[in-house]
Short mmCIF file of C-alpha atoms and ligand atoms in Angstrom, two decimals:
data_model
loop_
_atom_site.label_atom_id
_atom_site.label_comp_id
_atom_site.label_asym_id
_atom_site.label_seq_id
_atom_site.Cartn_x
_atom_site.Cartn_y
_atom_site.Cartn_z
CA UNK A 7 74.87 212.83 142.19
CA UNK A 8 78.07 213.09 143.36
CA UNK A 9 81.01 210.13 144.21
CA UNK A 10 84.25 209.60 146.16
CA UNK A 11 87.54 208.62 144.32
CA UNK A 12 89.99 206.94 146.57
CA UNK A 13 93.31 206.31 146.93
CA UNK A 14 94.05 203.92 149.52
CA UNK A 15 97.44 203.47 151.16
CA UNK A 16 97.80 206.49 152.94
CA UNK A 17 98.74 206.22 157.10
CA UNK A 18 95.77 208.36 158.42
CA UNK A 19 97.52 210.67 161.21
CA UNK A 20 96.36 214.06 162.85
CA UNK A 21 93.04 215.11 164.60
CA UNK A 22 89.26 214.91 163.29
CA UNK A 23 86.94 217.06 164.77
CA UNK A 24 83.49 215.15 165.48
CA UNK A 25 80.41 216.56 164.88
CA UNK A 26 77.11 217.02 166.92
CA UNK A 27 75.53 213.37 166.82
CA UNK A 28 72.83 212.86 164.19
CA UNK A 29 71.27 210.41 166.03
CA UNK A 30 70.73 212.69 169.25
CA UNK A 31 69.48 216.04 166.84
CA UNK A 32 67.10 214.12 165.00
CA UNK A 33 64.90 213.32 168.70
CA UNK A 34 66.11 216.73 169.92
CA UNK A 35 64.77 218.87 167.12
CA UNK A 36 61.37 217.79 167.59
CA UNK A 37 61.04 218.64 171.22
CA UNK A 38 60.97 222.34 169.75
CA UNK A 39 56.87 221.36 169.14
CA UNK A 40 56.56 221.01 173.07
CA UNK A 41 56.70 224.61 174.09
CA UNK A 42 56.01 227.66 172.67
CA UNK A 43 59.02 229.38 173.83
CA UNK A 44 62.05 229.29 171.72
CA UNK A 45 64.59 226.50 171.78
CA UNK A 46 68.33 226.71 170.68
CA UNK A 47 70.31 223.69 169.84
CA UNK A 48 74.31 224.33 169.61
CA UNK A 49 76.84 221.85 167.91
CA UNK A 50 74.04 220.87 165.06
CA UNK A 51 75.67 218.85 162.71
CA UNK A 52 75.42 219.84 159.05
CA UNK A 53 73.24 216.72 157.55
CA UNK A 54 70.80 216.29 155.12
CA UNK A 55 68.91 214.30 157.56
CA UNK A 56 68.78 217.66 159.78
CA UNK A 57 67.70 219.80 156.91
CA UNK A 58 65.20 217.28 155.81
CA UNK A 59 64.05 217.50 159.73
CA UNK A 60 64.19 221.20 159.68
CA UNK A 61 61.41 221.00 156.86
CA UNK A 62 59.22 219.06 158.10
CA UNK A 63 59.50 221.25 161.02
CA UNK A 64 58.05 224.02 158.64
CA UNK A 65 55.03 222.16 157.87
CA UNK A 66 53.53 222.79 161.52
CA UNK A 67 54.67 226.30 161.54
CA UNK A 68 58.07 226.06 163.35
CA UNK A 69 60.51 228.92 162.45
CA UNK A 70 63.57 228.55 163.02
CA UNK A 71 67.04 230.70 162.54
CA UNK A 72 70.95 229.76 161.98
CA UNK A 73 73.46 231.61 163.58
CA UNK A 74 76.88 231.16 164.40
CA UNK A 75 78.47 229.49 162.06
CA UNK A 76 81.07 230.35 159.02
CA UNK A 77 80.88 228.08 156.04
CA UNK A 78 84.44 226.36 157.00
CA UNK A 79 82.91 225.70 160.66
CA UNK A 80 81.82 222.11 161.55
CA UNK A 81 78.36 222.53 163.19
CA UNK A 82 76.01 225.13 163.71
CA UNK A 83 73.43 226.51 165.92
CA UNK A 84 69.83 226.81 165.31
CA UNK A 85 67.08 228.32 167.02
CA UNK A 86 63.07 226.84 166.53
CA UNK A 87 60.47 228.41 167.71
CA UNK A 88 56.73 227.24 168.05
CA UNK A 89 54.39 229.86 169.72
CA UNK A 90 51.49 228.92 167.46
CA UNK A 91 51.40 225.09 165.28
CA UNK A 92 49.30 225.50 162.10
CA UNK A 93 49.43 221.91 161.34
CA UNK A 94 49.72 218.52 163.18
CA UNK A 95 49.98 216.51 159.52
CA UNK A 96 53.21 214.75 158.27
CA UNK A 97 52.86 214.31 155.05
CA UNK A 98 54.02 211.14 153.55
CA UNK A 99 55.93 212.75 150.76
CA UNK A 100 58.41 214.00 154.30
CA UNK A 101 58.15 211.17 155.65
CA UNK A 102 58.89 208.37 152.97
CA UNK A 103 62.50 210.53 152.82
CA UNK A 104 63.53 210.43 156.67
CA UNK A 105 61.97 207.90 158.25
CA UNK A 106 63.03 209.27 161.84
CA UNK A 107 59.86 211.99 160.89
CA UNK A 108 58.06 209.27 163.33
CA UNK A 109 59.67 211.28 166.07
CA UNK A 110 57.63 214.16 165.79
CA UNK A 111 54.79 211.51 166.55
CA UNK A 112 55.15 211.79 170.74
CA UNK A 113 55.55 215.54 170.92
CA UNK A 114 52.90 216.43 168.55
CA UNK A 115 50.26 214.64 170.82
CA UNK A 116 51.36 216.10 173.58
CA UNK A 117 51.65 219.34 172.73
CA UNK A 118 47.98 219.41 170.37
CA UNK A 119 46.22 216.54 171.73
CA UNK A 120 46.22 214.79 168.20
CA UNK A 121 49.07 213.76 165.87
CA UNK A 122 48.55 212.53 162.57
CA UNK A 123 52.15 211.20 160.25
CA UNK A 124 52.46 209.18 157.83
CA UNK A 125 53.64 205.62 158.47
CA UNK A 126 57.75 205.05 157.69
CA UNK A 127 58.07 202.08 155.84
CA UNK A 128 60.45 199.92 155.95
CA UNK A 129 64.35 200.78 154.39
CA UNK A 130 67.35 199.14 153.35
CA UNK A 131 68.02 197.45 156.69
CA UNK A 132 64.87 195.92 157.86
CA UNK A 133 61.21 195.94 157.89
CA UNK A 134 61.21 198.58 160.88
CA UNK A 135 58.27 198.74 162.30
CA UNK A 136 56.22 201.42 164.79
CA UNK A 137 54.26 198.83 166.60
CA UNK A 138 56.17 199.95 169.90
CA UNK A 139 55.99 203.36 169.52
CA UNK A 140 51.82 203.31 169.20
CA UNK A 141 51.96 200.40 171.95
CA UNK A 142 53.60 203.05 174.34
CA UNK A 143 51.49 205.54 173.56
CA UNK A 144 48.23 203.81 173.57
CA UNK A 145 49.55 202.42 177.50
CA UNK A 146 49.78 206.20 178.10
CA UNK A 147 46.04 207.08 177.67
CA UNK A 148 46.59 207.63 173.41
CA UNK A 149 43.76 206.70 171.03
CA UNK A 150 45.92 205.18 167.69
CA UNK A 151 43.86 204.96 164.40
CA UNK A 152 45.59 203.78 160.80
CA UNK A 153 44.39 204.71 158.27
CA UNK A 154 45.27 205.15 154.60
CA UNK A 155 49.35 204.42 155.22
CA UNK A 156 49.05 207.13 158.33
CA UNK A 157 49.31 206.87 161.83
CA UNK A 158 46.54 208.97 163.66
CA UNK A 159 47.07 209.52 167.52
CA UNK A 160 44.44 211.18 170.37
CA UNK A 161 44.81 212.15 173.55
CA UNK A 162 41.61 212.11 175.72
CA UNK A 163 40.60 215.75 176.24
CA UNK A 164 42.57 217.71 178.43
CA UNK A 165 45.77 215.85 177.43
CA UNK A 166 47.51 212.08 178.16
CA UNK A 167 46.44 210.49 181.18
CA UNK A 168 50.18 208.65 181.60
CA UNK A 169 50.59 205.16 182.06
CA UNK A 170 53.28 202.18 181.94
CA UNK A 171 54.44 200.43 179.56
CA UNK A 172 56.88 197.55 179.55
CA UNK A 173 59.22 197.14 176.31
CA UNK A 174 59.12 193.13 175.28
CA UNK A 175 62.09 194.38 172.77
CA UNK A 176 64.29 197.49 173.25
CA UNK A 177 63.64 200.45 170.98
CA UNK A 178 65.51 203.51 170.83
CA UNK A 179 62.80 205.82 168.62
CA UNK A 180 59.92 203.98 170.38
CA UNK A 181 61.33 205.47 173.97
CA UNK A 182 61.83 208.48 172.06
CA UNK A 183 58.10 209.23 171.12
CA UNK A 184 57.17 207.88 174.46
CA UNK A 185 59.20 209.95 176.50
CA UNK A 186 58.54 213.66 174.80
CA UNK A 187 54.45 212.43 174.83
CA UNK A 188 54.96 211.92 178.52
CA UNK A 189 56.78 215.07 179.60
CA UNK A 190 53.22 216.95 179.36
CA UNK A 191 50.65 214.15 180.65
CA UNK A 192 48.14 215.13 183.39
CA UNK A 193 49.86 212.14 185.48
CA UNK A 194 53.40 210.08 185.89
CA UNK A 195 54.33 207.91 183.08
CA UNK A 196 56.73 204.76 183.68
CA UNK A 197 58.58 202.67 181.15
CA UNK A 198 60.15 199.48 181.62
CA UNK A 199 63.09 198.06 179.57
CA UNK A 200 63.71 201.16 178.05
CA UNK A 201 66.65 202.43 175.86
CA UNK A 202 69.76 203.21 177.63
CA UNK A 203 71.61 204.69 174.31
CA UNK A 204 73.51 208.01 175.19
CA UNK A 205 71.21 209.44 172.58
CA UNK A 206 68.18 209.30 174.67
CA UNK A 207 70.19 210.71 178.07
CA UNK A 208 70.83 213.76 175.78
CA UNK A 209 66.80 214.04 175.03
CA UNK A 210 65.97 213.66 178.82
CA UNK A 211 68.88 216.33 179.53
CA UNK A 212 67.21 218.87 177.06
CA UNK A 213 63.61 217.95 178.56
CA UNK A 214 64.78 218.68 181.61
CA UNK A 215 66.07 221.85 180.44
CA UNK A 216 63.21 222.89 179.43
CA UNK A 217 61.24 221.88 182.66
CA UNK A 218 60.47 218.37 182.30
CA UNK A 219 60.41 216.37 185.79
CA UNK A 220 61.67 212.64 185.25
CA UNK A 221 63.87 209.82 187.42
CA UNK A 222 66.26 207.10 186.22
CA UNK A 223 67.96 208.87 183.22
CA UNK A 224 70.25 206.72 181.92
CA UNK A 225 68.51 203.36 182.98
CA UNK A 226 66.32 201.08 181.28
CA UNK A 227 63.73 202.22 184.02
CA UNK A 228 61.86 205.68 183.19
CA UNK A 229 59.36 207.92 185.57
CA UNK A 230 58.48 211.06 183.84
CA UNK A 231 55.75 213.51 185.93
CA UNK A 232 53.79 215.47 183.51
CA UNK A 233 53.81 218.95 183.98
CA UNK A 234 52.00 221.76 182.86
CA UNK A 235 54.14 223.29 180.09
CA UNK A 236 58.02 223.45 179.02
CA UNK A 237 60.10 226.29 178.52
CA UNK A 238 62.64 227.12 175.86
CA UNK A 239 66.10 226.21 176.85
CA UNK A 240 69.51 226.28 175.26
CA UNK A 241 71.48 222.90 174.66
CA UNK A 242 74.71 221.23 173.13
CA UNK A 243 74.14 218.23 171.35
CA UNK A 244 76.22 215.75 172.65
CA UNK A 245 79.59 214.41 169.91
CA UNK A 246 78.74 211.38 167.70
CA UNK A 247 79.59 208.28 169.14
CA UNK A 248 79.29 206.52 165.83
CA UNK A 249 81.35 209.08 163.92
CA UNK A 250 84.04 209.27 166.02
CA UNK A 251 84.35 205.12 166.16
CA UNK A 252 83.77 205.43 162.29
CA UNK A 253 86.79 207.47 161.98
CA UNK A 254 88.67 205.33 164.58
CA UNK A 255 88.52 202.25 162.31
CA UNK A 256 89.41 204.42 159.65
CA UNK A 257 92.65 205.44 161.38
CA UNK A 258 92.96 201.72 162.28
CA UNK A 259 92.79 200.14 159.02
CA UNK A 260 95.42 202.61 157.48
CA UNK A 261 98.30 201.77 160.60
CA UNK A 262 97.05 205.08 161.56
CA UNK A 263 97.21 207.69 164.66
CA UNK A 264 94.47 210.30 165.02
CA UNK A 265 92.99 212.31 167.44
CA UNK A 266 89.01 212.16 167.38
CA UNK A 267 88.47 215.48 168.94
CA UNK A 268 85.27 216.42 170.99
CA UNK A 269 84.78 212.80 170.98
CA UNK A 270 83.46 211.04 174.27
CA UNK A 271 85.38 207.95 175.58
CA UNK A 272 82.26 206.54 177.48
CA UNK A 273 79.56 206.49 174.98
CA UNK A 274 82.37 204.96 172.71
CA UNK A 275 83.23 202.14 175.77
CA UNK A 276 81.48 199.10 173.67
CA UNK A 277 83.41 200.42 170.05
CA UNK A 278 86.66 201.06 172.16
CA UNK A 279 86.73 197.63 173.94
CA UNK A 280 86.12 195.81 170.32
CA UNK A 281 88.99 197.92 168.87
CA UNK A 282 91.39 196.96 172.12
CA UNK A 283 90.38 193.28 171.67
CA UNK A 284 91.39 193.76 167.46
CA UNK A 285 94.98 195.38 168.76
CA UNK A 286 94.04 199.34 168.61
CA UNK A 287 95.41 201.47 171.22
CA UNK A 288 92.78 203.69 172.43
CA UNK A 289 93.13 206.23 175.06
CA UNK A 290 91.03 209.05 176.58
CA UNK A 291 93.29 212.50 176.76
CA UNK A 292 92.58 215.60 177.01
CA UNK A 293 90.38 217.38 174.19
CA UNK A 294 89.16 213.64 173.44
CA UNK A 295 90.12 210.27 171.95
CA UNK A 296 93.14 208.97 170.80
CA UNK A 297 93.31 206.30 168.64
CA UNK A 298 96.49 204.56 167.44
CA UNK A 299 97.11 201.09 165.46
CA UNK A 300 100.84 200.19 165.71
CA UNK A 301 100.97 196.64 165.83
CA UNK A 302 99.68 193.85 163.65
CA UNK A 303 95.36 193.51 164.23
CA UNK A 304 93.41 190.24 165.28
CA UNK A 305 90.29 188.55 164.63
CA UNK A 306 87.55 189.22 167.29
CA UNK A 307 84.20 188.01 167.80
CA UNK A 308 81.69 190.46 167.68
CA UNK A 309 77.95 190.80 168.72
CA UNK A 310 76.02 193.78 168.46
CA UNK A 311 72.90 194.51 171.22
CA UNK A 312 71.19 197.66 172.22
CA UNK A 313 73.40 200.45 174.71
CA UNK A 314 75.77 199.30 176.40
CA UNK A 315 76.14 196.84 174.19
CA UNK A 316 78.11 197.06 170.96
CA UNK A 317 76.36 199.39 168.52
CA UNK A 318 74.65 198.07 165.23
CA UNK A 319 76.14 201.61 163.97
CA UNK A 320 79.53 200.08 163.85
CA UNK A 321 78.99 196.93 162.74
CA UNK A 322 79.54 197.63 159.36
CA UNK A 323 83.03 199.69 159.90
CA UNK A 324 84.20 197.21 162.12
CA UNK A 325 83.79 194.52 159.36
CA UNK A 326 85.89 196.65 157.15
CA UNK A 327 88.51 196.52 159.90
CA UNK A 328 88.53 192.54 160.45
CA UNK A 329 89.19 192.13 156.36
CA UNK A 330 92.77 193.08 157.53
CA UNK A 331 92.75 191.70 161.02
CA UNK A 332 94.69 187.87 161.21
CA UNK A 333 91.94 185.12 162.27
CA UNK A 334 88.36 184.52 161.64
CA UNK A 335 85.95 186.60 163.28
CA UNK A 336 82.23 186.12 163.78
CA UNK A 337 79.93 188.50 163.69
CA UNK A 338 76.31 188.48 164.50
CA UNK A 339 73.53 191.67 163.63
CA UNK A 340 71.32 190.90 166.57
CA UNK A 341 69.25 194.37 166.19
CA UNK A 342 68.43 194.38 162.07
CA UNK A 343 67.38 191.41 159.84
CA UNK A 344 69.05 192.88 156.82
CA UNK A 345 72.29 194.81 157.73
CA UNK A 346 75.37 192.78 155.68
CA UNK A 347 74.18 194.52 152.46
CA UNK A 348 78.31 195.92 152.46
CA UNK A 349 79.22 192.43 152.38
CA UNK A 350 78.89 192.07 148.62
CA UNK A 351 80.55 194.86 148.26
CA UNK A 352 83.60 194.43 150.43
CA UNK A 353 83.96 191.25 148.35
CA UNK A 354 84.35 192.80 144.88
CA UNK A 355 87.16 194.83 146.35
CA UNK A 356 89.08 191.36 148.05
CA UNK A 357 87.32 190.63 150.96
CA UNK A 358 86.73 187.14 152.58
CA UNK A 359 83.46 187.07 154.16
CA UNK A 360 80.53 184.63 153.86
CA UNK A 361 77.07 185.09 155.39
CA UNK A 362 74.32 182.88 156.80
CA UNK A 363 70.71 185.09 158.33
CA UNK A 364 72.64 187.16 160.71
CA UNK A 365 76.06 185.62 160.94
CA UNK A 366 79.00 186.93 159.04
CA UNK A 367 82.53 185.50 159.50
CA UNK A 368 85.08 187.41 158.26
CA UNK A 369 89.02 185.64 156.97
CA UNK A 370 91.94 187.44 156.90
CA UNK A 371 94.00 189.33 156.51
CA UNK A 372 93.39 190.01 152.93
CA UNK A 373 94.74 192.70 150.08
CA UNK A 374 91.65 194.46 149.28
CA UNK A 375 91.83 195.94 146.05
CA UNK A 376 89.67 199.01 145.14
CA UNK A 377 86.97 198.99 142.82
CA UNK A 378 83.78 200.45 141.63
CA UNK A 379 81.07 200.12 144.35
CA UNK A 380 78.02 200.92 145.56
CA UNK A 381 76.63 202.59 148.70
CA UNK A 382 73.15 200.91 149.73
CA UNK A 383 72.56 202.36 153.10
CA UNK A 384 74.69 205.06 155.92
CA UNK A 385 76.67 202.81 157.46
CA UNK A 386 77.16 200.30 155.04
CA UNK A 387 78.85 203.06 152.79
CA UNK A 388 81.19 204.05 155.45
CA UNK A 389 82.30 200.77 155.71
CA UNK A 390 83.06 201.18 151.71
CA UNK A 391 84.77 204.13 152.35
CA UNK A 392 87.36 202.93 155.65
CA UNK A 393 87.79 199.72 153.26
CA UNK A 394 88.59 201.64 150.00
CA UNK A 395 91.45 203.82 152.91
CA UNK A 396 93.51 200.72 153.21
CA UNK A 397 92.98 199.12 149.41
CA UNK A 398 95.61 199.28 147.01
CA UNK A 399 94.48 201.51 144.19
CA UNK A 400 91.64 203.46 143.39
CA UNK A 401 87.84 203.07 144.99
CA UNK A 402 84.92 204.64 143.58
CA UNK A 403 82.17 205.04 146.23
CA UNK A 404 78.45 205.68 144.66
CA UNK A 405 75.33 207.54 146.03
CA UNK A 406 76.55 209.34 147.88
CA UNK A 407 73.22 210.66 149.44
CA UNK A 408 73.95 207.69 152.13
CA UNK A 409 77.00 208.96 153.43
CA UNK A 410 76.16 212.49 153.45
CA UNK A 411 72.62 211.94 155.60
CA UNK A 412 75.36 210.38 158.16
CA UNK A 413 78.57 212.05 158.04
CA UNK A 414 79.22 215.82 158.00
CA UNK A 415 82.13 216.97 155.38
CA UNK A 416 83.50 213.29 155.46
CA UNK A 417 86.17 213.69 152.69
CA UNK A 418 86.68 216.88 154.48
CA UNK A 419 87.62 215.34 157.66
CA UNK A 420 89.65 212.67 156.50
CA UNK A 421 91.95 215.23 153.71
CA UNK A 422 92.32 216.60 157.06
CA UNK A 423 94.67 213.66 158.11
CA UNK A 424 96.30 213.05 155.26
CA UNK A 425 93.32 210.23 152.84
CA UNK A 426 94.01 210.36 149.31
CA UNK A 427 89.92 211.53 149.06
CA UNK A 428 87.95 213.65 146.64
CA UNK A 429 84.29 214.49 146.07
CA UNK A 430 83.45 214.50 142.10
CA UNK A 431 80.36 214.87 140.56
CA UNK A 432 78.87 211.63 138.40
CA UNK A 433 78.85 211.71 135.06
C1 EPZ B 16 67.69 204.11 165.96
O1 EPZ B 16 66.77 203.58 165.02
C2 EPZ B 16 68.79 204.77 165.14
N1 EPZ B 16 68.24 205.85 164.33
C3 EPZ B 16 69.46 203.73 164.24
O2 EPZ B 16 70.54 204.37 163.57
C4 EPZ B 16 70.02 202.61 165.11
O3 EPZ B 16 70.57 201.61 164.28
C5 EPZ B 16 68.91 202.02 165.98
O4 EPZ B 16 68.28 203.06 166.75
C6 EPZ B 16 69.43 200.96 166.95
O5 EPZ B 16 70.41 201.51 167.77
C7 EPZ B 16 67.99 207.05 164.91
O6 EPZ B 16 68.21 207.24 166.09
C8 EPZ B 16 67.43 208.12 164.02
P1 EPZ B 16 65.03 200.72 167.20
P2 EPZ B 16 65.34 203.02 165.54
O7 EPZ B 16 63.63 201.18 167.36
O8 EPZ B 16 64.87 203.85 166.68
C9 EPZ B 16 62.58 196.82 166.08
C10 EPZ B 16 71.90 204.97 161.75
O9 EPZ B 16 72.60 204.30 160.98
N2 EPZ B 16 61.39 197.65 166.33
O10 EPZ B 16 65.94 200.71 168.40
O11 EPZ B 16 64.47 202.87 164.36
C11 EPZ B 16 63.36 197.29 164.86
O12 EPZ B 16 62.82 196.71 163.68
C12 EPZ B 16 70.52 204.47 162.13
O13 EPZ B 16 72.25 206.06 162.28
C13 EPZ B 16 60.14 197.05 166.33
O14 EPZ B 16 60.01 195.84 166.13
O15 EPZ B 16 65.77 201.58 166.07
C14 EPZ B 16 64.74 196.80 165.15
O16 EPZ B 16 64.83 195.43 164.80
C15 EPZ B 16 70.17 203.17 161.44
N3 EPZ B 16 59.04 197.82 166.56
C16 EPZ B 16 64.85 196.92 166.67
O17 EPZ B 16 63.50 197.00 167.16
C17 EPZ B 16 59.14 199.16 166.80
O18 EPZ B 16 58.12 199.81 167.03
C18 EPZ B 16 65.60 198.17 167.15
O19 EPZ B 16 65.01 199.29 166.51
C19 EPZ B 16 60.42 199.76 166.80
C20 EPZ B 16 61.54 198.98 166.57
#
């Protein structure tokens, strides 16, 4: 297993290219089951989450190539194609390693009229449960069975009915599986209190591309006619909204001035108002985002909530920020039960931050030092890692395996404006 060694003190300055958003690949991949035609996806970001999708891709007989990209290029571009499926079985031992596998959940039963994948589990941040994805599909005309730690879904013969379904909490995956098993029902499916998160425009952009007929994209209201069949289509995956307001607090907590190029200033607008309100300058220009921290930073109160609210995806990094910020801030993790597990962390290296259920509230500024520490989930390490940027001496950021499901080339990127970074391997 590899680790970081960093140096902190050094003012980040120059331009970070931003990847294809791993968040938006991992529901866009699987919409390759929904036609047999083939379907390319440009700006892939190079993750281990993506590979582990591509596998599990394998096991029903996708093939896919990659083309287009040099070894030194950020992104690729991959083409899947699924004229026949040979399996519609997710095997736990796929599963238990990505847990967003559950995607493949929706467009499986739509495109074979049964699905059968094994049931997540639960991870570092929470309990995270499925009950609203099989909820959705069972209003849409699916039969759910569990059995044995799987999830077994049927579709009446001849395919979904369609239906409504009204979320009582917003889910991003649930809206997910319920809006690629809808795109092929006999009828019109509606949801209600859906996700808004730019993640899931991008999916409804690529269905469309590929035939699908749906209203209110964008909305937390959803009609999606079934049709027939989908064709292939050809699609960019939209930048990373959480990598690009990773980076920005990076820049931030070093009295930084970087570029985040490719980013998009309007899927960033909840990250970018927090970092205004802390005393970052952040401006849209040309080519993307730019993101500058000249004078001294303040405390700020922060909530997160689903799109357009502020993301639970930045919670974490903007902790790491308000260690240096003057003032208390409160923060509250609205969307996960367990999401502070950096807190710990950013204490052994200086930080002043206490805890109670969801509540954090964060004193400073303080020095942080750097230390020895420990990445427990994505986010939570890349909190770690913008902390260890502005701490005086050397941090040594473990597991690695986190950060690299998230982030593509992260030490990469940030050499690239100027972080005392390296990548070793652990002894
Ligand atoms: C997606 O997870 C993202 N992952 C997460 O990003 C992100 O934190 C989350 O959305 C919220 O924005 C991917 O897109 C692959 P949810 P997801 O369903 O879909 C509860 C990262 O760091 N819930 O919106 O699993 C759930 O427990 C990852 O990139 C149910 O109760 O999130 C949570 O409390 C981490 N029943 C809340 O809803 C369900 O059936 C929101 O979860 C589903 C969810």
């Amino acid at each position: 297993m590899d680790k970081l060694l960093i140096r902190g003190g050094n003012r980040l300055s120059g331009t970070i290219p931003i990847s294809g958003a791993k968040n938006a690949a991992l529901t866009l991949i699987p919409c390759a089951l929904l036609t047999d035609e083939p379907v390319t996806l440009r700006n892939l970001p190079r993750l281990a989450d993506i590979d582990g999708f591509q596998h599990l891709m394998g096991q029903f007989g996708v093939a896919h190539t990659i083309a287009g990209h040099r070894p030194e290029d950020f992104g690729r571009v991959m083409t899947m194609e699924a004229p026949r499926i040979t399996s519609t079985v997710a095997p736990y031992d796929l599963v238990r390693k990505m847990r967003a596998s559950i995607l493949v959940l929706g467009p499986m039963l739509a495109r074979m009229g049964e699905a059968t994948v094994s049931l997540p589990g639960g991870c570092a941040i929470g309990n995270r449960p499925i009950d609203l994805h099989l909820k959705a599909l069972e209003a849409f005309g699916a039969h759910i069975e569990l059995a044995q730690g799987y999830v077994r879904a049927i579709a009446p013969d001849g395919g979904l009915p369609g239906g409504e379904y009204d979320f009582p909490v917003v889910s991003v995956g649930a809206t997910e599986n319920a809006v690629m098993a809808a795109v092929l029902a006999k009828g019109t499916s509606k949801l209600i209190n859906a996700a808004r998160e730019p993640e899931i425009v991008d999916l409804c952009n690529l269905l469309v591309a590929m035939g699908a007929e749906m209203e209110g994209i964008g909305t937390s209201e959803l009609t999606i006619h079934g049709v027939k069949r989908l064709h292939g289509a050809t699609y960019r995956v939209m930048p990373d909204r959480i990598e690009a307001g990773s980076y920005a607090c990076a820049a931030a907590i070093t009295g930084g001035e970087v570029l985040l190029e490719g980013a998009n200033f309007d899927d960033m607008a909840s990250t970018i108002h927090a970092l205004r309100n802390i005393g970052v300058e952040v401006e849209q220009v040309k080519g993307g985002v730019h993101v500058a921290a000249n004078g001294p930073l303040k405390a700020h109160n922060l909530t997160t909530a689903p799109f357009p609210g502020l993301a639970t995806d930045m919670q974490a990094q903007l902790m790491s920020l308000l260690c240096k910020a003057e003032g208390t801030s409160v923060l509250k993790e609205t969307i996960f039960e367990n999401r502070f597990m950096h807190v710990p962390e950013l204490a052994r290296m200086g930080a002043n931050i206490e805890t109670s259920g969801r509540t954090a509230v964060v004193r400073g500024p303080v020095e942080l030092t750097g230390a020895e520490v420990m990445a427990t989930d994505l986010r939570a390490s890349m909190s770690l890692v913008i902390a260890g940027l502005a701490a005086e001496g050397e941090t040594t950021v473990r597991r690695l395996y986190h950060l690299d499901r998230g982030y593509e080339r992260l030490e990469e990127k940030l050499q690239l404006v100027g972080a005392d970074i390296e990548r070793v391997g652990d002894d």
